């Protein structure tokens, strides 16, 4: 019986042991190949992350440069608008002063005309106002004009 059992077990063990060893070898190879693929994928993933980081940094730098460029353009435009506004304000101010002077000259001329008109009509009270006339003519010659409070630009708003 020992011979029968041995004759069955020995060929069975002889067949199973190499198959088991082949199985373990195949499994080891598969695990090694799988580990190699995982390492390759990790390396590729790391490269992709680094590339993405570099690309992202470049993009940020480009955006920052564009933002700085836009800020400079906006500041230049704002400065240009401010300068233009100041020139416009100055021009308007000069124009208003000229108009006020012209209005005052006209008003003073009207007063002088009225005084001479009264003097020609024979109204002697005009000569009493001759001092005023002299003062006005001196002011006109010097370019000094009395502010006329009736002129719209000289009126103050009631608040």
Coordinates of C-alpha atoms in Angstrom, one line a residue:
X1 CA 0.0 0.0 0.0
X2 CA 2.8 2.2 0.6
X3 CA 3.9 1.6 -2.9
X4 CA 0.5 2.5 -4.2
X5 CA 0.3 5.6 -2.1
X6 CA 3.8 6.6 -3.0
X7 CA 3.1 5.9 -6.7
X8 CA 0.2 8.3 -6.5
X9 CA 1.7 11.0 -4.2
X10 CA 5.1 11.2 -5.8
X11 CA 3.8 11.9 -9.4
X12 CA 1.2 14.3 -7.9
X13 CA 3.8 16.1 -5.8
X14 CA 6.2 16.1 -8.8
X15 CA 3.5 17.8 -10.9
X16 CA 2.2 20.2 -8.2
X17 CA 5.6 21.5 -7.0
X18 CA 6.8 22.7 -10.4
X19 CA 3.3 24.1 -11.1
X20 CA 3.3 25.9 -7.7
X21 CA 6.9 27.2 -8.3
X22 CA 5.8 28.4 -11.8
X23 CA 2.7 30.0 -10.2
X24 CA 4.9 31.8 -7.6
X25 CA 7.4 32.9 -10.4
X26 CA 4.6 34.2 -12.6
X27 CA 3.0 36.0 -9.7
X28 CA 6.4 37.5 -8.8
X29 CA 6.9 38.6 -12.4
X30 CA 3.4 40.1 -12.6
X31 CA 4.0 42.0 -9.3
X32 CA 7.4 43.2 -10.5
X33 CA 5.9 44.3 -13.8
X34 CA 3.0 46.0 -12.0
X35 CA 5.4 47.7 -9.6
X36 CA 7.5 48.9 -12.6
X37 CA 4.3 50.3 -14.3
X38 CA 3.3 52.0 -11.1
X39 CA 6.7 53.6 -10.7
X40 CA 6.6 54.7 -14.4
X41 CA 3.1 56.2 -13.9
X42 CA 4.3 57.9 -10.7
X43 CA 7.3 59.4 -12.5
X44 CA 5.1 60.5 -15.4
X45 CA 2.5 62.0 -13.0
X46 CA 5.3 63.8 -11.2
X47 CA 6.6 65.1 -14.5
X48 CA 3.1 66.3 -15.4
X49 CA 2.7 68.0 -12.1
X50 CA 6.0 69.8 -12.4
X51 CA 5.2 70.8 -16.0
X52 CA 1.8 72.0 -14.9
X53 CA 3.4 74.0 -12.0
X54 CA 5.9 75.5 -14.5
X55 CA 3.1 76.4 -16.9
X56 CA 1.0 77.8 -14.2
X57 CA 3.8 80.0 -13.0
X58 CA 4.5 81.2 -16.5
X59 CA 0.8 82.0 -16.9
X60 CA 0.8 83.9 -13.6
X61 CA 3.8 85.9 -14.7
X62 CA 2.2 86.7 -18.0
X63 CA -1.0 87.7 -16.3
X64 CA 0.9 89.8 -13.9
X65 CA 2.8 91.5 -16.7
X66 CA -0.4 92.2 -18.6
X67 CA -2.0 93.5 -15.4
X68 CA 0.9 95.8 -14.8
X69 CA 0.8 97.0 -18.4
X70 CA -3.0 97.7 -18.1
X71 CA -2.4 99.5 -14.9
X72 CA 0.3 101.7 -16.5
X73 CA -2.0 102.4 -19.5
X74 CA -4.9 103.3 -17.1
X75 CA -2.6 105.5 -15.0
X76 CA -1.4 107.2 -18.2
X77 CA -4.9 107.7 -19.4
X78 CA -6.0 109.0 -16.0
X79 CA -3.1 111.4 -16.0
X80 CA -3.9 112.6 -19.5
X81 CA -7.5 113.1 -18.5
X82 CA -6.5 115.1 -15.4
X83 CA -4.1 117.3 -17.5
X84 CA -6.8 117.8 -20.1
X85 CA -9.3 118.7 -17.4
X86 CA -6.9 121.2 -15.8
X87 CA -6.3 122.8 -19.1
X88 CA -10.0 123.0 -19.8
X89 CA -10.7 124.4 -16.3
X90 CA -8.0 127.0 -16.8
X91 CA -9.3 127.9 -20.2
X92 CA -12.8 128.3 -18.9
X93 CA -11.5 130.3 -16.0
X94 CA -9.7 132.7 -18.3
X95 CA -12.7 132.9 -20.5
X96 CA -15.0 133.7 -17.6
X97 CA -12.6 136.3 -16.3
X98 CA -12.5 137.9 -19.8
X99 CA -16.3 137.9 -19.9
X100 CA -16.5 139.4 -16.4
X101 CA -14.0 142.1 -17.4
X102 CA -15.9 142.8 -20.6
X103 CA -19.2 143.0 -18.7
X104 CA -17.6 145.4 -16.1
X105 CA -16.1 147.5 -18.9
X106 CA -19.5 147.7 -20.6
X107 CA -21.2 148.6 -17.3
X108 CA -18.6 151.3 -16.5
X109 CA -18.9 152.6 -20.0
X110 CA -22.6 152.8 -19.6
X111 CA -22.2 154.7 -16.4
X112 CA -19.8 157.2 -18.1
X113 CA -22.2 157.5 -21.0
X114 CA -25.1 158.2 -18.7
X115 CA -23.1 160.8 -16.7
X116 CA -22.0 162.6 -19.9
X117 CA -25.6 162.4 -21.2
X118 CA -26.9 164.1 -18.0
X119 CA -24.1 166.7 -18.2
X120 CA -25.1 167.5 -21.8
X121 CA -28.7 167.8 -20.7
X122 CA -27.7 170.3 -18.2
X123 CA -27.9 168.3 -15.0
X124 CA -25.1 169.8 -12.8
X125 CA -25.3 167.1 -10.1
X126 CA -23.1 165.2 -12.5
X127 CA -20.1 167.3 -11.6
X128 CA -20.6 166.1 -8.0
X129 CA -20.1 162.6 -9.3
X130 CA -17.1 163.7 -11.3
X131 CA -14.9 162.1 -8.6
X132 CA -16.6 158.8 -9.2
X133 CA -16.0 159.2 -13.0
X134 CA -12.3 160.0 -12.4
X135 CA -12.0 156.9 -10.2
X136 CA -13.6 154.7 -12.8
X137 CA -11.5 156.0 -15.6
X138 CA -8.3 155.4 -13.5
X139 CA -9.5 151.9 -12.8
X140 CA -10.2 151.2 -16.4
X141 CA -6.7 152.5 -17.4
X142 CA -5.0 150.3 -14.8
X143 CA -7.2 147.3 -15.7
X144 CA -8.8 147.1 -12.2
X145 CA -12.5 146.5 -12.4
X146 CA -14.9 146.8 -9.6
X147 CA -16.9 143.6 -9.2
X148 CA -20.5 144.1 -10.2
X149 CA -22.6 142.1 -7.8
X150 CA -25.4 141.9 -10.3
X151 CA -23.3 139.9 -12.7
X152 CA -24.4 136.3 -12.6
X153 CA -20.9 134.9 -12.1
X154 CA -20.5 137.1 -9.0
X155 CA -23.8 136.1 -7.4
X156 CA -23.5 133.7 -4.5
X157 CA -25.9 130.8 -4.2
X158 CA -28.2 131.0 -1.3
X159 CA -27.9 127.8 0.7

